[in-house]
Amino acid sequence: MTNRGTNGTIATARLGAGGPEVGVQGLGCMGMSFAYGPSDAAESRATLERALELGVTLYDTAHAYGAGENERFLSPFFKAHRDEVVVATKFGLAIDPDDPTKRIIRNDAAHIRESVEGSLRRLDVDVIDLYYMHRRDVSVPIEETVGVMAELVREGKVKQLGLSEVTAAELRTAHTEHPIAALQSEWSLFSRDIEANVVPTARELDVALVAYSPLGRGFLTGAFAKAEDLTADDFRRQQPRFTGDNAEANAALLTPIREVAAAHGASLGQTALAWVHQQSAMHGLPVIPIPGTRKPARVEENTAATRIVLGEEDMALLEPIAAKVAGDRYADMRFASAGRE
C-alpha cells in the first residue's frame, strides 16, 4: 500500500492503478492565497520548499481558489521543481463574485476546455499531472464530463484524472469512461460519511482517496473554537459547524483527541492526521491527506504524524466522535457526496 520513506522523508503511495508515486501526505495550498484570511507570501513559499524537503510531492490547488490567483502563486515553485512535484488542480467550481456564499458549478465541455487552458497558462506548465472535476454538475451526465477529460489526456494536456465529492455510483460510472486515479473528498475525525459507500467503491476500483480538510479546517487542532475567533474574511465563518451552539458542542468533542495526543506526546493536529493515515490499512486503499498550512513548522509537525501509530484503545476512544458532530460540513450539502448518496 505504501513504501517507506528514506533519509527522514515520508513514505509514498500510488495514485490509482497507473498513477505516480507521491508522498503519503500532500499539501493543500488554497490558504496561501484564498479563504483563510491574510497570508505571508514569503512564509508560504518557504512552506512549499520545506514540504518538498520532507517528501511531500502532491500539491493541491484549483481555479476556484482566488479566481486563479492560487495557481499563479504556485507557478514559480512548480517551475523550479517540475520533475519532483505532482501538480493537481481542478475545474468546475467558481465563487459568485457578488455573493461569496454562493457557488457556480459547471461540468460542460466548453467550460472544461476553457478551464484547462487557463490553468495551464497560470501554472505555466505543459501538462497537468492530476486534473480533478471539483464539484458535480448534476445537469451534465458524468460520463460526458469524464469523456471530455479523457480527451485532454489523449491530447497530452493532462496525465491523470480525478474527481471530488462524488457518490459511489458517480465514481463507478466515471471509471467506466476512463480510469480515475484519485477521488478527493472530506475525511476526518469529524467527517466520515464517505466510509459507507464511497471508500469501498474506491478500494474496489483501485482509486486512491485524497482526504481534504483532514484537520476539520483547523478546528481539530484547537486553533479556534468558534467562528467569531476568525477574521471577517475567513470562509469558515459561513460553515454551520463553527457557529453558535454547534461550535460549543463540537469543541467539547476534542476531549478524547487531547487524551490520545497526550499519550503519544503529540499535538491535537498530529493525532487527527494519524487517524486519517491509519484509514489506509483499515480500509485497504491508499489514503493521502492534504492538510493545508502556510508555515514551515506546521508542515514539519504534520508530516511527523505519518510516523504515529494509534493503538486499538486510541482508535476506540476516537471512534464515537463523528457521530456526535453538530452541523453539516456545508450550508448547502447538494454539492457534497453525502448530499446525493
Short mmCIF file of N, CA, C and O in Angstrom, two decimals, residues 7 121 126 273 283:
data_model
loop_
_atom_site.label_atom_id
_atom_site.label_comp_id
_atom_site.label_asym_id
_atom_site.label_seq_id
_atom_site.Cartn_x
_atom_site.Cartn_y
_atom_site.Cartn_z
N ASN A 7 15.84 8.70 4.52
CA ASN A 7 16.54 9.93 4.87
C ASN A 7 15.61 10.98 5.50
O ASN A 7 15.69 12.17 5.20
N ARG A 121 -1.98 27.87 -18.45
CA ARG A 121 -1.34 29.18 -18.61
C ARG A 121 -0.92 29.76 -17.26
O ARG A 121 0.21 30.23 -17.10
N ASP A 126 3.41 22.48 -19.04
CA ASP A 126 2.99 21.89 -20.31
C ASP A 126 1.88 20.88 -20.14
O ASP A 126 1.12 20.61 -21.07
N LEU A 273 -4.42 13.71 12.22
CA LEU A 273 -3.82 13.25 10.96
C LEU A 273 -3.42 11.78 11.02
O LEU A 273 -3.60 11.04 10.05
N HIS A 283 -9.04 0.32 5.67
CA HIS A 283 -9.97 0.19 4.55
C HIS A 283 -9.33 -0.41 3.30
O HIS A 283 -10.03 -0.68 2.32
#
